[in-house]
PDB file of C-alpha atoms and ligand atoms in Angstrom:
ATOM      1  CA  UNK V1425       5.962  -0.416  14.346  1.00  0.00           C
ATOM      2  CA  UNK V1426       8.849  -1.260  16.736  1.00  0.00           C
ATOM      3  CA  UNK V1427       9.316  -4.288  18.463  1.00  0.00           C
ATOM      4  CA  UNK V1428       9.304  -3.147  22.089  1.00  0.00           C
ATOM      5  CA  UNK V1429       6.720  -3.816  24.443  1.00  0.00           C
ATOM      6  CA  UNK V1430       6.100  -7.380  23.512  1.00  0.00           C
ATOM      7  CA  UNK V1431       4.416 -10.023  25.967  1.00  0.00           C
ATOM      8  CA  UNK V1432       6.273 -12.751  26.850  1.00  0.00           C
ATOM      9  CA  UNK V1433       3.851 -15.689  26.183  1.00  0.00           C
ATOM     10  CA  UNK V1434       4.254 -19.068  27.572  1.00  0.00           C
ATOM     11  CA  UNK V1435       1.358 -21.543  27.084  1.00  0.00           C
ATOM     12  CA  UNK V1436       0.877 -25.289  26.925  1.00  0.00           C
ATOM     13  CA  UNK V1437      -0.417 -26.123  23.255  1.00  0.00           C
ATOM     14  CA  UNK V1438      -0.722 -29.985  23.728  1.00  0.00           C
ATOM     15  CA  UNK V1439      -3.090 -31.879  21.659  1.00  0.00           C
ATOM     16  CA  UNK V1440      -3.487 -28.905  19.231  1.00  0.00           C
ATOM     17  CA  UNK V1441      -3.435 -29.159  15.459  1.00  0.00           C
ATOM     18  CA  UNK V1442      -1.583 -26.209  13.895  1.00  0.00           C
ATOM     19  CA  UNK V1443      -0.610 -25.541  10.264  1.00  0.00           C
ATOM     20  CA  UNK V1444       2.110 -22.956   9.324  1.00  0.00           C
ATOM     21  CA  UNK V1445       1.334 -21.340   5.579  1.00  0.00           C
ATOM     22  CA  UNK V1446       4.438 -19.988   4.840  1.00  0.00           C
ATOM     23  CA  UNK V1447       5.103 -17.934   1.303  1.00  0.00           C
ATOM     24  CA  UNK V1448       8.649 -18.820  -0.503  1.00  0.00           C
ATOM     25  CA  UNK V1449       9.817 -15.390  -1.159  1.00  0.00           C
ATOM     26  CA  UNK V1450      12.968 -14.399   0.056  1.00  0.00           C
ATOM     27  CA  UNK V1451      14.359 -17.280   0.834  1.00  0.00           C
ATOM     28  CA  UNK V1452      16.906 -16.708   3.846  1.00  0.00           C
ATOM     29  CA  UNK V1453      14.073 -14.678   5.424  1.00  0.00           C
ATOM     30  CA  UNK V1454      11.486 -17.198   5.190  1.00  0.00           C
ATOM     31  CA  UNK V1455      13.797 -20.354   6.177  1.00  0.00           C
ATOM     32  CA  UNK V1456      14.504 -18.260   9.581  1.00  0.00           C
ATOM     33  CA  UNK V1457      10.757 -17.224  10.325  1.00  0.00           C
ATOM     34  CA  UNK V1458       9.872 -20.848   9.810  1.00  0.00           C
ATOM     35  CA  UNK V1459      12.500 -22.190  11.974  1.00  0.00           C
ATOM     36  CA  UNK V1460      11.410 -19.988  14.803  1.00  0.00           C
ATOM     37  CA  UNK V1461       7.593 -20.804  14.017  1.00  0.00           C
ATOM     38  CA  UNK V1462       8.353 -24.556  14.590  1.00  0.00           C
ATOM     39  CA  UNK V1463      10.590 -23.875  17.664  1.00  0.00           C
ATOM     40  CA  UNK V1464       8.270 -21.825  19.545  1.00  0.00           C
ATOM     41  CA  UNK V1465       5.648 -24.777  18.326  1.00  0.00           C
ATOM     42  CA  UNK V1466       7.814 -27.335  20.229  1.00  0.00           C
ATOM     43  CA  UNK V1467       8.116 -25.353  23.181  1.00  0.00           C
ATOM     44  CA  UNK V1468       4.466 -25.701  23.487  1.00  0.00           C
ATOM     45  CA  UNK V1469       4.527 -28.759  23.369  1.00  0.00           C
ATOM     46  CA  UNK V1470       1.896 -28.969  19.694  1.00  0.00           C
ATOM     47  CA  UNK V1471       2.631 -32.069  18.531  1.00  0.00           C
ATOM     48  CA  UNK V1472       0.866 -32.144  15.488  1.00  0.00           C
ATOM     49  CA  UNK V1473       2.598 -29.244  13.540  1.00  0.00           C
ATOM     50  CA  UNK V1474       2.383 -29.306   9.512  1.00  0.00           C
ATOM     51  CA  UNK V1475       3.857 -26.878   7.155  1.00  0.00           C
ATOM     52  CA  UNK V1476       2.273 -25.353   3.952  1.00  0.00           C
ATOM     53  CA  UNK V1477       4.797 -23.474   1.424  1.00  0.00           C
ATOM     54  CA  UNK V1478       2.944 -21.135  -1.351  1.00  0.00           C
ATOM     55  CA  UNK V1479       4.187 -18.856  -3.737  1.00  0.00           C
ATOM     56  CA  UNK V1480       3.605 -15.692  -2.228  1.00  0.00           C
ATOM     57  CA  UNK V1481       2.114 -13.650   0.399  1.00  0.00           C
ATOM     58  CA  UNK V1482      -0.820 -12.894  -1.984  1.00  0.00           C
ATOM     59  CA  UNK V1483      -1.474 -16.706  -1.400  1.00  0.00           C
ATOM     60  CA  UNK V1484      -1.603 -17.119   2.096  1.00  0.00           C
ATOM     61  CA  UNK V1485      -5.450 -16.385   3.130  1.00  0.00           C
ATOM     62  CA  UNK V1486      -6.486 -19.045   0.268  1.00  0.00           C
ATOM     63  CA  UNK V1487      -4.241 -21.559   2.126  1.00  0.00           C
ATOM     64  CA  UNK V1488      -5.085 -20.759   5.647  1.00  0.00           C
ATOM     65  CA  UNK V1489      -8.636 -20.695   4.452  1.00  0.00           C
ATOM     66  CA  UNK V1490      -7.875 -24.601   3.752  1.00  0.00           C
ATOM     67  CA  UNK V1491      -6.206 -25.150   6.766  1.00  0.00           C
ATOM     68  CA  UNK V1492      -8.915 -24.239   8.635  1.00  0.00           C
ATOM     69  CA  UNK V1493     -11.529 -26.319   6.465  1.00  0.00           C
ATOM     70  CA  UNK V1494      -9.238 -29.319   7.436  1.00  0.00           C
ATOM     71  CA  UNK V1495      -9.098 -28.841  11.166  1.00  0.00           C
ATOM     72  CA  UNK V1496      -6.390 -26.744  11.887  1.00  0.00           C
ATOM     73  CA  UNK V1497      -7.196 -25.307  15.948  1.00  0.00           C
ATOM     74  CA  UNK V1498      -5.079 -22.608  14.648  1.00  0.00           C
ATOM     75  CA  UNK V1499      -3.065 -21.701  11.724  1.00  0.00           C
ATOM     76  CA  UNK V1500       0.130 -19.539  11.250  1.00  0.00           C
ATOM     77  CA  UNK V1501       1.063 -16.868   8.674  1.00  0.00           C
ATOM     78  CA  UNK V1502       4.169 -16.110   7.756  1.00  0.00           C
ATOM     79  CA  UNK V1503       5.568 -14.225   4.930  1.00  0.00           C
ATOM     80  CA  UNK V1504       8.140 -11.425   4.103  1.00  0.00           C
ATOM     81  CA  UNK V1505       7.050  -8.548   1.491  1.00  0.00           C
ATOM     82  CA  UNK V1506      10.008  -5.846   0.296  1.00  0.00           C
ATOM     83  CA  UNK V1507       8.802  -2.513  -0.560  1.00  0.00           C
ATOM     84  CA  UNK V1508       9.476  -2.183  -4.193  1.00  0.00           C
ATOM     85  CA  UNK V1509       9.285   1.179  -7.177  1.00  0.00           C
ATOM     86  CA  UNK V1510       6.011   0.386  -7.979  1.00  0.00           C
ATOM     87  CA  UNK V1511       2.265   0.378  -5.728  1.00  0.00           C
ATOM     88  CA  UNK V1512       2.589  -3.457  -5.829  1.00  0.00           C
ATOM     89  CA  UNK V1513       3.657  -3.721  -2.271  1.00  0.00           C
ATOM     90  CA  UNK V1514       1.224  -1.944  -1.110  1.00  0.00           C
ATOM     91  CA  UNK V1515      -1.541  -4.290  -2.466  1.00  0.00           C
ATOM     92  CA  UNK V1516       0.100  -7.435  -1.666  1.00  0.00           C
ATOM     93  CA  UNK V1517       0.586  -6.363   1.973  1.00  0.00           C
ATOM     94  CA  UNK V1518      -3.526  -5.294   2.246  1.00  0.00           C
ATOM     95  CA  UNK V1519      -4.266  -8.755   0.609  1.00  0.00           C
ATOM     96  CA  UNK V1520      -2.215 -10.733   2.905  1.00  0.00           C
ATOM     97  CA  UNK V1521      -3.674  -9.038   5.988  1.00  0.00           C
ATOM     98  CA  UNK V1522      -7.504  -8.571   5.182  1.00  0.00           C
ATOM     99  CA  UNK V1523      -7.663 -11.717   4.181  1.00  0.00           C
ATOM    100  CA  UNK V1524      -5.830 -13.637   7.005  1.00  0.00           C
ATOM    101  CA  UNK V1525      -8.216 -11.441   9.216  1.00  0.00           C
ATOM    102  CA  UNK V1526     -10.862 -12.221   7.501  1.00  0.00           C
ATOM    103  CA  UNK V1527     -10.492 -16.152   7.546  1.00  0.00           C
ATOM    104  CA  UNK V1528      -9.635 -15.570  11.241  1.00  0.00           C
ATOM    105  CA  UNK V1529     -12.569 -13.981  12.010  1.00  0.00           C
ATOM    106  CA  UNK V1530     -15.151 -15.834  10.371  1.00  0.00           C
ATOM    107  CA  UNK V1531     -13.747 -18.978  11.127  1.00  0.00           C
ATOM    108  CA  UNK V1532     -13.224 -18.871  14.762  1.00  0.00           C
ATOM    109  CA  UNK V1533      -9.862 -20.155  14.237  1.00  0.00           C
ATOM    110  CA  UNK V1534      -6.569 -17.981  15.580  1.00  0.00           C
ATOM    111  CA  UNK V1535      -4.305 -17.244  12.627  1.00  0.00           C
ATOM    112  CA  UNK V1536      -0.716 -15.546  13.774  1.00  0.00           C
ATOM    113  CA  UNK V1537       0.366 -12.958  11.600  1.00  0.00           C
ATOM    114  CA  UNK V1538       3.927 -13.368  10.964  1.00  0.00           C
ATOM    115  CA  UNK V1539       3.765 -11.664   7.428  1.00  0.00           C
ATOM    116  CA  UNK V1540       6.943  -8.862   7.592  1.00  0.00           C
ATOM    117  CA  UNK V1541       6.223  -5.852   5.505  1.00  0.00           C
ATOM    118  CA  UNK V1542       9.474  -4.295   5.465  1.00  0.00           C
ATOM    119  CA  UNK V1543      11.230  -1.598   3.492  1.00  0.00           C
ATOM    120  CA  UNK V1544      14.591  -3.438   2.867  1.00  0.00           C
ATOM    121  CA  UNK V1545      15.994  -6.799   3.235  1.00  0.00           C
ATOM    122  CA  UNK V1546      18.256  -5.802   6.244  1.00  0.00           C
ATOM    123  CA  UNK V1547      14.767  -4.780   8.036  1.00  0.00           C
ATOM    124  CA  UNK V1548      13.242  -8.337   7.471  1.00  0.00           C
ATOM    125  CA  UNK V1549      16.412  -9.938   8.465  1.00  0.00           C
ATOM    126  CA  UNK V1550      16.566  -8.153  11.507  1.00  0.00           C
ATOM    127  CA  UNK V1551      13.269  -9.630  12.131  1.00  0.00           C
ATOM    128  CA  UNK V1552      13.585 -13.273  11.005  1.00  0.00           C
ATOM    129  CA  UNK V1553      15.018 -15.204  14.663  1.00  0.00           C
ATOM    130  CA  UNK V1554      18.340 -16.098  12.503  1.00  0.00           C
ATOM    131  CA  UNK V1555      22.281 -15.634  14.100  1.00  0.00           C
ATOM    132  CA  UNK V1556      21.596 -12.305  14.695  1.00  0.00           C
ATOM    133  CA  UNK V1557      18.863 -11.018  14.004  1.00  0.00           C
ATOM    134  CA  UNK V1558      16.815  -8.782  17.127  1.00  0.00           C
ATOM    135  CA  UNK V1559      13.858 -10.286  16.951  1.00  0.00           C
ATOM    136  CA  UNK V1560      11.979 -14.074  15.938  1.00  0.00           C
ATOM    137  CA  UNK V1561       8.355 -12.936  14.256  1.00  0.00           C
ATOM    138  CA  UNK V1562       7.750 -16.123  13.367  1.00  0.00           C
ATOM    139  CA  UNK V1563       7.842 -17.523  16.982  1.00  0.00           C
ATOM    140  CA  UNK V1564       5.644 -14.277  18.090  1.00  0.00           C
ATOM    141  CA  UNK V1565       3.103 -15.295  15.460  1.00  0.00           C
ATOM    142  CA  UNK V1566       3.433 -19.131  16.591  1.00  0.00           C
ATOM    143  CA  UNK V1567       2.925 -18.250  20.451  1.00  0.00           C
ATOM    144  CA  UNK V1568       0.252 -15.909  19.495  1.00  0.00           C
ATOM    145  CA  UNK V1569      -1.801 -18.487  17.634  1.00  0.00           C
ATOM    146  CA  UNK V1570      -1.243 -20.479  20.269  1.00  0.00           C
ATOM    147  CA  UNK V1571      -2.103 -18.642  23.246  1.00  0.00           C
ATOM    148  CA  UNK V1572      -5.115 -17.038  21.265  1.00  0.00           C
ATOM    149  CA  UNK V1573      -6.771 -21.067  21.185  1.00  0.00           C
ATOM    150  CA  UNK V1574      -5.778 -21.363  24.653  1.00  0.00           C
ATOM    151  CA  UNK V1575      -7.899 -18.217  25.364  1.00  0.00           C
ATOM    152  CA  UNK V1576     -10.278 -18.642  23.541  1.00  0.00           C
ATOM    153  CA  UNK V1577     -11.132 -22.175  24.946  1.00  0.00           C
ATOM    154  CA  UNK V1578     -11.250 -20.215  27.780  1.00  0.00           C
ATOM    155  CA  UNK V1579     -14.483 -18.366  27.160  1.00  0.00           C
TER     156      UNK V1579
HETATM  157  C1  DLZ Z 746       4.926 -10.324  -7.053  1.00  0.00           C
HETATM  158  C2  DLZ Z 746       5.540 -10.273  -5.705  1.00  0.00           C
HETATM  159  C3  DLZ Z 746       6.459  -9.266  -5.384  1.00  0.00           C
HETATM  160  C4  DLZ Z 746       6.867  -8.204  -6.356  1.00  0.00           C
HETATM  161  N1  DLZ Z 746       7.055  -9.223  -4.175  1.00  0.00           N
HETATM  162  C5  DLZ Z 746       6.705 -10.150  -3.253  1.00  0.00           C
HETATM  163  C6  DLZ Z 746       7.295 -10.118  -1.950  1.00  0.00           C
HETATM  164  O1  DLZ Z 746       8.155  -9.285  -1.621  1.00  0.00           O
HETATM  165  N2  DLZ Z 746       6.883 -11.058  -1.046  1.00  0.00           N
HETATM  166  C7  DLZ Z 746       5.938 -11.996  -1.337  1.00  0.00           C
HETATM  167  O2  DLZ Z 746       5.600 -12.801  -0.464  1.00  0.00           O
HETATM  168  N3  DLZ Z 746       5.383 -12.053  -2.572  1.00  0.00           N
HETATM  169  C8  DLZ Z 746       5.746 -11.165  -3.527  1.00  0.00           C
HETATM  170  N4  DLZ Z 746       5.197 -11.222  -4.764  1.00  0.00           N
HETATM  171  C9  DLZ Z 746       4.321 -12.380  -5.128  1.00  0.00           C
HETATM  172  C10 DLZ Z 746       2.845 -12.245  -4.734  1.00  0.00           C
HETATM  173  O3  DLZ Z 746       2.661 -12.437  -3.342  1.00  0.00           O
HETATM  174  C11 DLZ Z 746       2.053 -13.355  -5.472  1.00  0.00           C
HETATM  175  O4  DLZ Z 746       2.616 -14.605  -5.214  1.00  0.00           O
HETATM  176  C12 DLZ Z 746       2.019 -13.119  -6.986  1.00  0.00           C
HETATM  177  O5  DLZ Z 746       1.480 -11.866  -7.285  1.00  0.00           O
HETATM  178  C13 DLZ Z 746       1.219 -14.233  -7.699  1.00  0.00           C
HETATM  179  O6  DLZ Z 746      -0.135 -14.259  -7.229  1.00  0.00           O
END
């Protein structure tokens, strides 16, 4: 999925309660999407920002699920899966997305989906808003949460 043709999104998020789940694989990766997840937060002015680190991907519905229950206006997802030898990827990718979605969806509650599923490490880095890279996915996923309450609310 390329990159191009994304909004530019610029919304006041004061007042709101957001928690970032963020998975601990791949570590340079994961610092960067985080960085640019609390940077985009600030430029929304959301004040109340906390940030959840779990093993893996696999993990993150369970603790957005719990975010949610304790009053999260929106939650964001980030994570970084590498394509391995084996099928694995391919299930921990389908877990981490059907099951944000579903907590999303049943909940009410906006979840941003910053989880990169990438073939290589150099793809995810590209990705990750470090020195560098072309694009911030964790700040997408942060102003999409975002925005996605804002719109909502406006309903
Ligand atoms: C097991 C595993 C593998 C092989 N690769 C990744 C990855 O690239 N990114 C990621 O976020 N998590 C990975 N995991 C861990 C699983 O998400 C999960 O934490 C474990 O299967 C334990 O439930």
């Amino acid at each position: 999925m390329s990159g191009a043709g994304a909004p530019s999104i610029e919304v006041d998020g004061s007042g709101l309660r957001v928690t970032v789940v963020a998975a601990s694989w791949h570590t340079e990766v994961m610092d960067g999407l985080v960085a640019g997840a609390r940077r985009a937060l600030e430029a929304a002015h959301v004040s109340h920002v906390s940030v959840v680190r779990v093993p893996g991907s696999f993990e993150l519905p369970v603790a957005a699920a719990r975010a949610v229950e304790h009053g999260a206006d929106a939650v964001v997802a980030l994570g970084v899966v590498i394509r391995g030898g084996t099928p694995h990827f391919e299930y921990v990718c389908q877990a981490a997305t059907a099951g944000l979605t579903d907590v999303s969806v049943r909940s009410g509650v906006p979840v941003g989906f910053g989880v990169l599923t990438c073939d290589d490490e150099q793809q995810a880095l590209d990705r990750a808003g470090l020195p560098g890279s072309r694009e911030d996915k964790g700040a997408e996923a942060a102003q999409a949460a975002v925005a996605t309450v804002v719109a909502l609310r406006s309903l």
